[in-house]
C-alpha cells in the first residue's frame, strides 16, 4: 500500500512538469504580449491608448523581450521556491492574488461535491427501490433535465428570477456591505446566504448523473443472489437495502469522486464568471486573454496540482477499498 | 505545505458554515456622519480629530489661495452637506476610470468645456518671448495628504528621476526639443522654471493632459526618498521604489487627490478611499472639498454583472463602464433602482474609423490606395446610415471619419463650418459614383465572378481586420455592411478577425490593408496622430515610425503626408494659439481635398452615466470621450454630495 502511494506520488512530479511546459508554451502561442493586449484594451474601452506612454520601456521592465525558454526558466525556477512572479495586470506578486481565490474555489467545489453526494445517493436509492413507479419516473425526468441544462444557463436564470422576485442581485459571495470587510459572524452568515447558489448550480449536473449511476448500480445489486438470500432470511427490506445492497452499490462512486473534481472545477469557473464569484476561474480567464503569463501559469499549475491530488486521493481510497488495484 | 493548510482551512470553514445560520442582520450604510447642512465649515469626520488636537485646524490645512471649484455647468445645484459614502465600480485594477474622476491634480488644468486651460496647482504660468523658458508659480501652502508641504521640489525630484539612468523612465517627449531634454530649476519653493533648447509652446497642454502625467510628476519626495537607492542602501535598484510609488495601490503614499486611498485589497478587487484632510480645493463658500467622506469601489470586469449592480441600485454615481446596448435596460430600471441615466457626449468622430493603410505591404495595392479615386470609391461604398441603424440602433450619426467636433480647434463659426464640410466629405453611399471612379482608374477588367482585377491581372482582394472583442460587437456588424458595399463595387472583400494583441500588432507594424479603430480627440496639439502622421499608428504606421524615429526607421513621408507633417512642425514652433488652430484647420483642409485617408461609419454616440437620485451636483451634460481631456475630473466631482434620505 505504502509503495503504491509513493509510486503514485512520484508519477505526479513529471506529470506536473509536463503540464508546466505545455501550458507555458500555449499561453504564449498567440501573437503579441501583455502590453499589446493592454493597448488593445485601452483602445476598446476608451478609444485611446495614450495613457500608456512608454510601451518599450515597460516591455523591457516586464522582461517581455527575453526569449520564451528564458522566461520559462525564470518562472519555473521561482515557482519551485514559492516565488510565482509578478502579475502584469494587477501589478502585484502572484502569490498575493491567488490564495483566497483558491480557498473560495475549494469551498465551492468541495461544497458542490458534498451537495452532489448527499442529494444524489438517497435519491438514487429511492429511485431504484421504487423502480417504474410514478415517483421513479418523475425523478428520472428531473435528472435528465438536470443533466442537460448547462450550468451557466441555470446560473443566469436563477440570477434573473431572484432579481425579479426579491430585487436582490445574487452575484458575488458577499453583499455589498460585507465586501472587503474583516471576518465577523455577520460576514460568515452573509457568505452562507450567497454560497448555496453556486454550490447548487455547480453541483446540479453532477447530482443528476450520479443519481442515475446510483440507481443503476443498486438495481444491479438488488438482483444478485446474496440480496435474495438476505430477503429469504426474513430481514426487513430497509435493512436489506441499506445494510447490504447499498454498501456494495456505492463502491464505484468512489472512483467517480476523483474524476468529478475536474468537471466541478471547470464548471465552477463558468458559473463564477456569470455570478461574479471571487474564485480562480474569472482571473484565470482574464489572465489568459491578457497574456498575463505568470499569473496564468501559476493558476494553471495550481489547478493541475488540485486535480492530481484529487485523483491521488480517489486512487488511494479505491486501492484501500479494493485490494486488486494495488497489484495491477 | 501551504496548500494543505489552505485546504484544511477551507474544509474547516465549510463545517463552521453549516452550523452558522442567522447571526446578524445586514446593517446598511452608516449615516451618522452626515453634517446637517452647509453650516458646517469642517467635515464632521475631521471635526472631532481637530478638537482632540490630532489634526491641525482647517485654516492651517488649506493653502493661502485655495483653488475654488468651478460650478459653471448645468446640473450644479448648491453647496452640499458633508458626509456619506460613494459606491461605484471600476472595470480594471489600474483604477483608470477612478483616476479620470478624482485622480487629477495637475499643475495646469483643462477647463470642463475643453475650451482651454485654467490654473491648478500652479496659480499662474508664463513663457519668455521665444517660448524656450516656461515659469510656473505654485500656490503657497498646498500640502500632501500627510500634511507635508507640496513644493517645487516635487517636480524637480521627478525630473531628476527621469535623468537618472538607473530609473527606467527617460524624460518624456514633451520635455525635449530637437532631442535635447529640458533643464529644470527651482529658484524657490513656489517657482518651477523649465528651460528648453528651443520654442516649446505646447508644454502647458502636456502638463494638463490626462491623469497620467500629473500622477507621474507629482511625487512625494519626502516619503519616496526612503525607497531611493541613494538614500537607502537596502535597495540596489528602483524596483521597490516604483512599486511604492503607485498612488492607487499604496495607502501609505501621500497624495494630492481629493480622496486618499485608505485600503487597497490586493489585486484591486476592492478599494476604499477617504477624504484627504489637506485637499487644496474649496467650494464658493470657502469650505474644504470633497463633500463626500468615503468612496468604495470594487472591480467588476464582467459587463453583465455591472448591469445588474446598477439595476439593483448599488451604485451611487458611475461614469464610464456602461454600454450603449444596455440603454433600454437601464432606462427601464430607473425607478426600481432609484437612479437616473444621463447621456453625455462621447464626441467620437468615428465608431469605428475604417483605416486604409497608406503603406500597404502589397506594392500593387499600395499604388491603388495612393490613388485618391480608389479611396474615394471605397468611401462611397460604405452605407453609413445602415451602419448606424443596424450596429448602433440609430443612436449615432452617420458621417465621415473626423476627430471630435467639440475640440477647441473648431470652436468658432468658421471652425464649425469647416468641420461640417469634413463630416460630409465623401460620406454618401453611392455605388454608381464609386464604380465610375474605379472604371476611370482603368480597373475595368473583371474575372468570371465579376470581381475587378488589378493591373497585374490578379483579383483585387481587400482584407479587412475586424476586432474580435465582445466589447465592440458593433464593429463586426459594420464590417459585414462594408463588405456588402464593397462587393457591389466589384472589390473582393474578406473579413479577418485576429485575436486582440495580433490586431494591434498588425496595426502598429503596418501589416494590414484595412483595419478599424475608434476615433476621438479633443486636442490635436498633444495627440495629433489622427490627422498628422506623427506616430506608428492608424492609417499611417510606417510614415509615423519614420517621423517618430527622426528618419531612422519606417518610410519617409511624401505627398499629402509630407504636407501634414510640415504643418505639425509649424504648430510646435508657433507662439500664437490662434495661428496654431489655423494650422490644424489647414491640415483638415488637406484631409478634405486630398483624402480620405480613413473612412467614417457612425459617430457621436451618447456616453451613459448613472446617477442615483440622492446624488447631487453632477453635470447634466458633458463630454465623456477621449482620455486626454480628463472628464469628469474637470467638473470637480469632489463637490458632489449625497442627500441623506
JSON list of N, CA and C in Angstrom, two decimals, chain A residues 31-32 36-37 40-41 43-46 50-51 54 57 61 89-93 96-97 101 107 159 169 171 175 177-180 186 189 192 286, chain B residues 22-25 27 91-94 168-170 212 242-243 249 263 266-267 269-270 301 308-309 312 314 469 501-504 507 517 527 627:
[
{"chain": "A", "resi": 31, "resn": "UNK", "atom": "N", "xyz": [0.07, 35.68, -31.04]},
{"chain": "A", "resi": 31, "resn": "UNK", "atom": "CA", "xyz": [0.99, 36.77, -31.30]},
{"chain": "A", "resi": 31, "resn": "UNK", "atom": "C", "xyz": [0.83, 37.88, -30.27]},
{"chain": "A", "resi": 32, "resn": "UNK", "atom": "N", "xyz": [1.91, 38.58, -30.03]},
{"chain": "A", "resi": 32, "resn": "UNK", "atom": "CA", "xyz": [1.83, 39.73, -29.14]},
{"chain": "A", "resi": 32, "resn": "UNK", "atom": "C", "xyz": [2.06, 39.33, -27.70]},
{"chain": "A", "resi": 36, "resn": "UNK", "atom": "N", "xyz": [0.73, 44.55, -25.70]},
{"chain": "A", "resi": 36, "resn": "UNK", "atom": "CA", "xyz": [-0.11, 44.69, -26.89]},
{"chain": "A", "resi": 36, "resn": "UNK", "atom": "C", "xyz": [-1.58, 44.55, -26.53]},
{"chain": "A", "resi": 37, "resn": "UNK", "atom": "N", "xyz": [-1.83, 43.57, -25.64]},
{"chain": "A", "resi": 37, "resn": "UNK", "atom": "CA", "xyz": [-3.21, 43.38, -25.16]},
{"chain": "A", "resi": 37, "resn": "UNK", "atom": "C", "xyz": [-3.70, 44.63, -24.43]},
{"chain": "A", "resi": 40, "resn": "UNK", "atom": "N", "xyz": [-4.58, 47.30, -26.73]},
{"chain": "A", "resi": 40, "resn": "UNK", "atom": "CA", "xyz": [-5.85, 46.93, -27.34]},
{"chain": "A", "resi": 40, "resn": "UNK", "atom": "C", "xyz": [-7.03, 47.21, -26.39]},
{"chain": "A", "resi": 41, "resn": "UNK", "atom": "N", "xyz": [-6.84, 46.86, -25.13]},
{"chain": "A", "resi": 41, "resn": "UNK", "atom": "CA", "xyz": [-7.92, 47.04, -24.15]},
{"chain": "A", "resi": 41, "resn": "UNK", "atom": "C", "xyz": [-8.25, 48.52, -23.97]},
{"chain": "A", "resi": 43, "resn": "UNK", "atom": "N", "xyz": [-7.75, 50.89, -26.00]},
{"chain": "A", "resi": 43, "resn": "UNK", "atom": "CA", "xyz": [-8.40, 51.42, -27.19]},
{"chain": "A", "resi": 43, "resn": "UNK", "atom": "C", "xyz": [-9.88, 51.01, -27.25]},
{"chain": "A", "resi": 44, "resn": "UNK", "atom": "N", "xyz": [-10.14, 49.77, -26.84]},
{"chain": "A", "resi": 44, "resn": "UNK", "atom": "CA", "xyz": [-11.53, 49.31, -26.87]},
{"chain": "A", "resi": 44, "resn": "UNK", "atom": "C", "xyz": [-12.38, 50.07, -25.86]},
{"chain": "A", "resi": 45, "resn": "UNK", "atom": "N", "xyz": [-11.82, 50.27, -24.68]},
{"chain": "A", "resi": 45, "resn": "UNK", "atom": "CA", "xyz": [-12.63, 50.87, -23.63]},
{"chain": "A", "resi": 45, "resn": "UNK", "atom": "C", "xyz": [-12.75, 52.38, -23.80]},
{"chain": "A", "resi": 46, "resn": "UNK", "atom": "N", "xyz": [-11.70, 53.01, -24.29]},
{"chain": "A", "resi": 46, "resn": "UNK", "atom": "CA", "xyz": [-11.70, 54.47, -24.29]},
{"chain": "A", "resi": 46, "resn": "UNK", "atom": "C", "xyz": [-11.40, 55.08, -25.65]},
{"chain": "A", "resi": 50, "resn": "UNK", "atom": "N", "xyz": [-3.54, 56.53, -25.03]},
{"chain": "A", "resi": 50, "resn": "UNK", "atom": "CA", "xyz": [-2.48, 57.49, -24.75]},
{"chain": "A", "resi": 50, "resn": "UNK", "atom": "C", "xyz": [-1.95, 57.42, -23.33]},
{"chain": "A", "resi": 51, "resn": "UNK", "atom": "N", "xyz": [-2.66, 56.72, -22.43]},
{"chain": "A", "resi": 51, "resn": "UNK", "atom": "CA", "xyz": [-2.14, 56.67, -21.07]},
{"chain": "A", "resi": 51, "resn": "UNK", "atom": "C", "xyz": [-0.93, 55.75, -20.97]},
{"chain": "A", "resi": 54, "resn": "UNK", "atom": "N", "xyz": [4.98, 54.74, -22.33]},
{"chain": "A", "resi": 54, "resn": "UNK", "atom": "CA", "xyz": [6.32, 54.20, -22.57]},
{"chain": "A", "resi": 54, "resn": "UNK", "atom": "C", "xyz": [6.27, 52.70, -22.81]},
{"chain": "A", "resi": 57, "resn": "UNK", "atom": "N", "xyz": [9.70, 50.82, -22.85]},
{"chain": "A", "resi": 57, "resn": "UNK", "atom": "CA", "xyz": [10.35, 50.75, -21.55]},
{"chain": "A", "resi": 57, "resn": "UNK", "atom": "C", "xyz": [9.66, 49.74, -20.64]},
{"chain": "A", "resi": 61, "resn": "UNK", "atom": "N", "xyz": [10.99, 46.31, -18.83]},
{"chain": "A", "resi": 61, "resn": "UNK", "atom": "CA", "xyz": [10.84, 46.11, -17.39]},
{"chain": "A", "resi": 61, "resn": "UNK", "atom": "C", "xyz": [10.20, 44.77, -17.06]},
{"chain": "A", "resi": 89, "resn": "UNK", "atom": "N", "xyz": [-0.99, 42.60, -14.96]},
{"chain": "A", "resi": 89, "resn": "UNK", "atom": "CA", "xyz": [-2.24, 43.35, -14.94]},
{"chain": "A", "resi": 89, "resn": "UNK", "atom": "C", "xyz": [-2.50, 43.96, -13.57]},
{"chain": "A", "resi": 90, "resn": "UNK", "atom": "N", "xyz": [-2.27, 43.16, -12.53]},
{"chain": "A", "resi": 90, "resn": "UNK", "atom": "CA", "xyz": [-2.60, 43.64, -11.18]},
{"chain": "A", "resi": 90, "resn": "UNK", "atom": "C", "xyz": [-1.42, 44.35, -10.53]},
{"chain": "A", "resi": 91, "resn": "UNK", "atom": "N", "xyz": [-0.27, 44.30, -11.19]},
{"chain": "A", "resi": 91, "resn": "UNK", "atom": "CA", "xyz": [0.95, 44.91, -10.67]},
{"chain": "A", "resi": 91, "resn": "UNK", "atom": "C", "xyz": [1.23, 44.47, -9.23]},
{"chain": "A", "resi": 92, "resn": "UNK", "atom": "N", "xyz": [1.04, 43.20, -9.00]},
{"chain": "A", "resi": 92, "resn": "UNK", "atom": "CA", "xyz": [1.23, 42.62, -7.67]},
{"chain": "A", "resi": 92, "resn": "UNK", "atom": "C", "xyz": [1.91, 41.28, -7.82]},
{"chain": "A", "resi": 93, "resn": "UNK", "atom": "N", "xyz": [2.51, 40.82, -6.72]},
{"chain": "A", "resi": 93, "resn": "UNK", "atom": "CA", "xyz": [3.05, 39.46, -6.72]},
{"chain": "A", "resi": 93, "resn": "UNK", "atom": "C", "xyz": [1.90, 38.48, -6.89]},
{"chain": "A", "resi": 96, "resn": "UNK", "atom": "N", "xyz": [0.19, 36.97, -3.84]},
{"chain": "A", "resi": 96, "resn": "UNK", "atom": "CA", "xyz": [-0.73, 37.81, -3.07]},
{"chain": "A", "resi": 96, "resn": "UNK", "atom": "C", "xyz": [-2.16, 37.71, -3.61]},
{"chain": "A", "resi": 97, "resn": "UNK", "atom": "N", "xyz": [-2.28, 37.26, -4.85]},
{"chain": "A", "resi": 97, "resn": "UNK", "atom": "CA", "xyz": [-3.59, 37.32, -5.51]},
{"chain": "A", "resi": 97, "resn": "UNK", "atom": "C", "xyz": [-4.36, 36.02, -5.42]},
{"chain": "A", "resi": 101, "resn": "UNK", "atom": "N", "xyz": [-8.54, 33.16, -3.43]},
{"chain": "A", "resi": 101, "resn": "UNK", "atom": "CA", "xyz": [-9.35, 32.69, -4.56]},
{"chain": "A", "resi": 101, "resn": "UNK", "atom": "C", "xyz": [-9.32, 31.17, -4.62]},
{"chain": "A", "resi": 107, "resn": "UNK", "atom": "N", "xyz": [-13.86, 25.90, -1.47]},
{"chain": "A", "resi": 107, "resn": "UNK", "atom": "CA", "xyz": [-15.11, 25.89, -0.70]},
{"chain": "A", "resi": 107, "resn": "UNK", "atom": "C", "xyz": [-16.27, 25.52, -1.60]},
{"chain": "A", "resi": 159, "resn": "UNK", "atom": "N", "xyz": [-30.31, 33.98, -11.38]},
{"chain": "A", "resi": 159, "resn": "UNK", "atom": "CA", "xyz": [-30.00, 35.38, -11.08]},
{"chain": "A", "resi": 159, "resn": "UNK", "atom": "C", "xyz": [-31.16, 36.27, -11.50]},
{"chain": "A", "resi": 169, "resn": "UNK", "atom": "N", "xyz": [-29.60, 41.41, -6.11]},
{"chain": "A", "resi": 169, "resn": "UNK", "atom": "CA", "xyz": [-28.67, 40.77, -7.03]},
{"chain": "A", "resi": 169, "resn": "UNK", "atom": "C", "xyz": [-27.95, 39.64, -6.31]},
{"chain": "A", "resi": 171, "resn": "UNK", "atom": "N", "xyz": [-25.25, 38.02, -7.31]},
{"chain": "A", "resi": 171, "resn": "UNK", "atom": "CA", "xyz": [-23.88, 37.70, -7.71]},
{"chain": "A", "resi": 171, "resn": "UNK", "atom": "C", "xyz": [-22.92, 37.95, -6.55]},
{"chain": "A", "resi": 175, "resn": "UNK", "atom": "N", "xyz": [-22.67, 40.36, 0.14]},
{"chain": "A", "resi": 175, "resn": "UNK", "atom": "CA", "xyz": [-23.41, 41.54, -0.25]},
{"chain": "A", "resi": 175, "resn": "UNK", "atom": "C", "xyz": [-22.47, 42.74, -0.16]},
{"chain": "A", "resi": 177, "resn": "UNK", "atom": "N", "xyz": [-22.21, 45.35, 1.45]},
{"chain": "A", "resi": 177, "resn": "UNK", "atom": "CA", "xyz": [-21.76, 45.86, 2.73]},
{"chain": "A", "resi": 177, "resn": "UNK", "atom": "C", "xyz": [-20.56, 45.08, 3.25]},
{"chain": "A", "resi": 178, "resn": "UNK", "atom": "N", "xyz": [-20.58, 43.77, 3.07]},
{"chain": "A", "resi": 178, "resn": "UNK", "atom": "CA", "xyz": [-19.54, 42.94, 3.66]},
{"chain": "A", "resi": 178, "resn": "UNK", "atom": "C", "xyz": [-18.33, 42.76, 2.75]},
{"chain": "A", "resi": 179, "resn": "UNK", "atom": "N", "xyz": [-18.45, 43.21, 1.53]},
{"chain": "A", "resi": 179, "resn": "UNK", "atom": "CA", "xyz": [-17.33, 43.04, 0.62]},
{"chain": "A", "resi": 179, "resn": "UNK", "atom": "C", "xyz": [-16.11, 43.74, 1.18]},
{"chain": "A", "resi": 180, "resn": "UNK", "atom": "N", "xyz": [-15.04, 42.98, 1.35]},
{"chain": "A", "resi": 180, "resn": "UNK", "atom": "CA", "xyz": [-13.80, 43.58, 1.81]},
{"chain": "A", "resi": 180, "resn": "UNK", "atom": "C", "xyz": [-13.78, 43.87, 3.29]},
{"chain": "A", "resi": 186, "resn": "UNK", "atom": "N", "xyz": [-21.37, 38.11, 11.17]},
{"chain": "A", "resi": 186, "resn": "UNK", "atom": "CA", "xyz": [-22.28, 38.65, 10.17]},
{"chain": "A", "resi": 186, "resn": "UNK", "atom": "C", "xyz": [-21.79, 38.36, 8.77]},
{"chain": "A", "resi": 189, "resn": "UNK", "atom": "N", "xyz": [-22.18, 34.69, 7.95]},
{"chain": "A", "resi": 189, "resn": "UNK", "atom": "CA", "xyz": [-23.59, 34.45, 7.68]},
{"chain": "A", "resi": 189, "resn": "UNK", "atom": "C", "xyz": [-23.94, 34.92, 6.27]},
{"chain": "A", "resi": 192, "resn": "UNK", "atom": "N", "xyz": [-22.68, 32.56, 3.77]},
{"chain": "A", "resi": 192, "resn": "UNK", "atom": "CA", "xyz": [-23.51, 31.38, 3.71]},
{"chain": "A", "resi": 192, "resn": "UNK", "atom": "C", "xyz": [-24.78, 31.64, 2.90]},
{"chain": "A", "resi": 286, "resn": "UNK", "atom": "N", "xyz": [-9.25, 35.94, -17.46]},
{"chain": "A", "resi": 286, "resn": "UNK", "atom": "CA", "xyz": [-8.70, 37.27, -17.80]},
{"chain": "A", "resi": 286, "resn": "UNK", "atom": "C", "xyz": [-7.21, 37.20, -18.03]},
{"chain": "B", "resi": 22, "resn": "UNK", "atom": "N", "xyz": [-28.06, 32.68, 10.41]},
{"chain": "B", "resi": 22, "resn": "UNK", "atom": "CA", "xyz": [-28.83, 33.74, 11.06]},
{"chain": "B", "resi": 22, "resn": "UNK", "atom": "C", "xyz": [-28.20, 34.29, 12.31]},
{"chain": "B", "resi": 23, "resn": "UNK", "atom": "N", "xyz": [-27.04, 34.93, 12.21]},
{"chain": "B", "resi": 23, "resn": "UNK", "atom": "CA", "xyz": [-26.41, 35.52, 13.39]},
{"chain": "B", "resi": 23, "resn": "UNK", "atom": "C", "xyz": [-26.75, 36.99, 13.50]},
{"chain": "B", "resi": 24, "resn": "UNK", "atom": "N", "xyz": [-26.70, 37.70, 12.39]},
{"chain": "B", "resi": 24, "resn": "UNK", "atom": "CA", "xyz": [-26.93, 39.13, 12.49]},
{"chain": "B", "resi": 24, "resn": "UNK", "atom": "C", "xyz": [-27.58, 39.64, 11.23]},
{"chain": "B", "resi": 25, "resn": "UNK", "atom": "N", "xyz": [-28.14, 40.79, 11.32]},
{"chain": "B", "resi": 25, "resn": "UNK", "atom": "CA", "xyz": [-28.78, 41.38, 10.15]},
{"chain": "B", "resi": 25, "resn": "UNK", "atom": "C", "xyz": [-27.73, 41.98, 9.23]},
{"chain": "B", "resi": 27, "resn": "UNK", "atom": "N", "xyz": [-26.48, 45.41, 8.36]},
{"chain": "B", "resi": 27, "resn": "UNK", "atom": "CA", "xyz": [-26.55, 46.84, 8.60]},
{"chain": "B", "resi": 27, "resn": "UNK", "atom": "C", "xyz": [-26.28, 47.61, 7.32]},
{"chain": "B", "resi": 91, "resn": "UNK", "atom": "N", "xyz": [-13.46, 49.04, -13.73]},
{"chain": "B", "resi": 91, "resn": "UNK", "atom": "CA", "xyz": [-13.50, 47.96, -14.70]},
{"chain": "B", "resi": 91, "resn": "UNK", "atom": "C", "xyz": [-12.15, 47.27, -14.87]},
{"chain": "B", "resi": 92, "resn": "UNK", "atom": "N", "xyz": [-11.13, 47.83, -14.26]},
{"chain": "B", "resi": 92, "resn": "UNK", "atom": "CA", "xyz": [-9.78, 47.30, -14.43]},
{"chain": "B", "resi": 92, "resn": "UNK", "atom": "C", "xyz": [-8.99, 47.65, -13.17]},
{"chain": "B", "resi": 93, "resn": "UNK", "atom": "N", "xyz": [-8.06, 46.75, -12.74]},
{"chain": "B", "resi": 93, "resn": "UNK", "atom": "CA", "xyz": [-7.38, 47.02, -11.47]},
{"chain": "B", "resi": 93, "resn": "UNK", "atom": "C", "xyz": [-6.53, 48.30, -11.46]},
{"chain": "B", "resi": 94, "resn": "UNK", "atom": "N", "xyz": [-6.24, 48.88, -12.60]},
{"chain": "B", "resi": 94, "resn": "UNK", "atom": "CA", "xyz": [-5.43, 50.11, -12.55]},
{"chain": "B", "resi": 94, "resn": "UNK", "atom": "C", "xyz": [-6.27, 51.33, -12.17]},
{"chain": "B", "resi": 168, "resn": "UNK", "atom": "N", "xyz": [13.91, 53.57, -14.99]},
{"chain": "B", "resi": 168, "resn": "UNK", "atom": "CA", "xyz": [13.54, 53.07, -16.32]},
{"chain": "B", "resi": 168, "resn": "UNK", "atom": "C", "xyz": [12.94, 54.14, -17.22]},
{"chain": "B", "resi": 169, "resn": "UNK", "atom": "N", "xyz": [12.26, 55.12, -16.65]},
{"chain": "B", "resi": 169, "resn": "UNK", "atom": "CA", "xyz": [11.63, 56.14, -17.49]},
{"chain": "B", "resi": 169, "resn": "UNK", "atom": "C", "xyz": [12.62, 57.22, -17.85]},
{"chain": "B", "resi": 170, "resn": "UNK", "atom": "N", "xyz": [12.69, 57.54, -19.13]},
{"chain": "B", "resi": 170, "resn": "UNK", "atom": "CA", "xyz": [13.55, 58.64, -19.55]},
{"chain": "B", "resi": 170, "resn": "UNK", "atom": "C", "xyz": [12.67, 59.89, -19.69]},
{"chain": "B", "resi": 212, "resn": "UNK", "atom": "N", "xyz": [-2.36, 60.74, -16.22]},
{"chain": "B", "resi": 212, "resn": "UNK", "atom": "CA", "xyz": [-1.10, 60.01, -16.06]},
{"chain": "B", "resi": 212, "resn": "UNK", "atom": "C", "xyz": [0.09, 60.93, -15.91]},
{"chain": "B", "resi": 242, "resn": "UNK", "atom": "N", "xyz": [9.42, 51.97, -7.47]},
{"chain": "B", "resi": 242, "resn": "UNK", "atom": "CA", "xyz": [8.31, 52.10, -8.42]},
{"chain": "B", "resi": 242, "resn": "UNK", "atom": "C", "xyz": [7.05, 51.44, -7.89]},
{"chain": "B", "resi": 243, "resn": "UNK", "atom": "N", "xyz": [7.21, 50.33, -7.17]},
{"chain": "B", "resi": 243, "resn": "UNK", "atom": "CA", "xyz": [6.02, 49.67, -6.60]},
{"chain": "B", "resi": 243, "resn": "UNK", "atom": "C", "xyz": [5.35, 50.55, -5.57]},
{"chain": "B", "resi": 249, "resn": "UNK", "atom": "N", "xyz": [-2.34, 52.18, -5.24]},
{"chain": "B", "resi": 249, "resn": "UNK", "atom": "CA", "xyz": [-2.10, 50.88, -4.60]},
{"chain": "B", "resi": 249, "resn": "UNK", "atom": "C", "xyz": [-1.52, 51.01, -3.21]},
{"chain": "B", "resi": 263, "resn": "UNK", "atom": "N", "xyz": [-7.67, 51.82, 1.87]},
{"chain": "B", "resi": 263, "resn": "UNK", "atom": "CA", "xyz": [-7.50, 50.38, 1.87]},
{"chain": "B", "resi": 263, "resn": "UNK", "atom": "C", "xyz": [-7.44, 49.91, 0.43]},
{"chain": "B", "resi": 266, "resn": "UNK", "atom": "N", "xyz": [-5.53, 43.52, -2.23]},
{"chain": "B", "resi": 266, "resn": "UNK", "atom": "CA", "xyz": [-4.59, 43.03, -3.25]},
{"chain": "B", "resi": 266, "resn": "UNK", "atom": "C", "xyz": [-5.31, 42.71, -4.56]},
{"chain": "B", "resi": 267, "resn": "UNK", "atom": "N", "xyz": [-4.68, 43.14, -5.64]},
{"chain": "B", "resi": 267, "resn": "UNK", "atom": "CA", "xyz": [-5.30, 42.91, -6.94]},
{"chain": "B", "resi": 267, "resn": "UNK", "atom": "C", "xyz": [-6.33, 43.96, -7.29]},
{"chain": "B", "resi": 269, "resn": "UNK", "atom": "N", "xyz": [-9.28, 44.40, -6.13]},
{"chain": "B", "resi": 269, "resn": "UNK", "atom": "CA", "xyz": [-10.65, 43.92, -6.23]},
{"chain": "B", "resi": 269, "resn": "UNK", "atom": "C", "xyz": [-11.60, 44.86, -5.49]},
{"chain": "B", "resi": 270, "resn": "UNK", "atom": "N", "xyz": [-11.12, 45.42, -4.39]},
{"chain": "B", "resi": 270, "resn": "UNK", "atom": "CA", "xyz": [-11.90, 46.43, -3.70]},
{"chain": "B", "resi": 270, "resn": "UNK", "atom": "C", "xyz": [-10.96, 47.51, -3.20]},
{"chain": "B", "resi": 301, "resn": "UNK", "atom": "N", "xyz": [-15.13, 43.36, -13.72]},
{"chain": "B", "resi": 301, "resn": "UNK", "atom": "CA", "xyz": [-14.74, 43.32, -15.13]},
{"chain": "B", "resi": 301, "resn": "UNK", "atom": "C", "xyz": [-15.85, 42.80, -16.05]},
{"chain": "B", "resi": 308, "resn": "UNK", "atom": "N", "xyz": [-26.29, 44.43, -13.66]},
{"chain": "B", "resi": 308, "resn": "UNK", "atom": "CA", "xyz": [-27.11, 44.04, -12.51]},
{"chain": "B", "resi": 308, "resn": "UNK", "atom": "C", "xyz": [-26.87, 44.93, -11.31]},
{"chain": "B", "resi": 309, "resn": "UNK", "atom": "N", "xyz": [-25.61, 45.28, -11.08]},
{"chain": "B", "resi": 309, "resn": "UNK", "atom": "CA", "xyz": [-25.27, 46.12, -9.94]},
{"chain": "B", "resi": 309, "resn": "UNK", "atom": "C", "xyz": [-26.00, 47.47, -10.05]},
{"chain": "B", "resi": 312, "resn": "UNK", "atom": "N", "xyz": [-29.75, 47.07, -9.56]},
{"chain": "B", "resi": 312, "resn": "UNK", "atom": "CA", "xyz": [-30.08, 46.81, -8.16]},
{"chain": "B", "resi": 312, "resn": "UNK", "atom": "C", "xyz": [-29.93, 48.07, -7.30]},
{"chain": "B", "resi": 314, "resn": "UNK", "atom": "N", "xyz": [-27.15, 49.58, -6.52]},
{"chain": "B", "resi": 314, "resn": "UNK", "atom": "CA", "xyz": [-25.98, 49.52, -5.65]},
{"chain": "B", "resi": 314, "resn": "UNK", "atom": "C", "xyz": [-24.95, 50.60, -5.97]},
{"chain": "B", "resi": 469, "resn": "UNK", "atom": "N", "xyz": [-13.27, 41.46, -30.26]},
{"chain": "B", "resi": 469, "resn": "UNK", "atom": "CA", "xyz": [-13.74, 41.67, -28.89]},
{"chain": "B", "resi": 469, "resn": "UNK", "atom": "C", "xyz": [-15.24, 41.66, -28.79]},
{"chain": "B", "resi": 501, "resn": "UNK", "atom": "N", "xyz": [-4.32, 41.04, -29.37]},
{"chain": "B", "resi": 501, "resn": "UNK", "atom": "CA", "xyz": [-2.96, 41.56, -29.43]},
{"chain": "B", "resi": 501, "resn": "UNK", "atom": "C", "xyz": [-2.45, 41.58, -30.86]},
{"chain": "B", "resi": 502, "resn": "UNK", "atom": "N", "xyz": [-2.86, 40.56, -31.63]},
{"chain": "B", "resi": 502, "resn": "UNK", "atom": "CA", "xyz": [-2.38, 40.50, -33.00]},
{"chain": "B", "resi": 502, "resn": "UNK", "atom": "C", "xyz": [-2.96, 41.64, -33.82]},
{"chain": "B", "resi": 503, "resn": "UNK", "atom": "N", "xyz": [-4.21, 41.96, -33.54]},
{"chain": "B", "resi": 503, "resn": "UNK", "atom": "CA", "xyz": [-4.86, 43.06, -34.24]},
{"chain": "B", "resi": 503, "resn": "UNK", "atom": "C", "xyz": [-4.06, 44.36, -34.08]},
{"chain": "B", "resi": 504, "resn": "UNK", "atom": "N", "xyz": [-3.69, 44.67, -32.83]},
{"chain": "B", "resi": 504, "resn": "UNK", "atom": "CA", "xyz": [-2.98, 45.93, -32.63]},
{"chain": "B", "resi": 504, "resn": "UNK", "atom": "C", "xyz": [-1.56, 45.84, -33.15]},
{"chain": "B", "resi": 507, "resn": "UNK", "atom": "N", "xyz": [-1.61, 46.52, -36.73]},
{"chain": "B", "resi": 507, "resn": "UNK", "atom": "CA", "xyz": [-1.81, 47.95, -36.96]},
{"chain": "B", "resi": 507, "resn": "UNK", "atom": "C", "xyz": [-0.52, 48.73, -36.79]},
{"chain": "B", "resi": 517, "resn": "UNK", "atom": "N", "xyz": [-10.66, 51.21, -36.01]},
{"chain": "B", "resi": 517, "resn": "UNK", "atom": "CA", "xyz": [-10.24, 51.79, -34.74]},
{"chain": "B", "resi": 517, "resn": "UNK", "atom": "C", "xyz": [-11.20, 52.91, -34.37]},
{"chain": "B", "resi": 527, "resn": "UNK", "atom": "N", "xyz": [-2.11, 65.25, -28.95]},
{"chain": "B", "resi": 527, "resn": "UNK", "atom": "CA", "xyz": [-2.35, 63.92, -29.55]},
{"chain": "B", "resi": 527, "resn": "UNK", "atom": "C", "xyz": [-2.77, 64.11, -31.00]},
{"chain": "B", "resi": 627, "resn": "UNK", "atom": "N", "xyz": [-9.34, 60.18, -23.42]},
{"chain": "B", "resi": 627, "resn": "UNK", "atom": "CA", "xyz": [-8.66, 60.24, -22.13]},
{"chain": "B", "resi": 627, "resn": "UNK", "atom": "C", "xyz": [-7.96, 61.58, -21.90]}
]
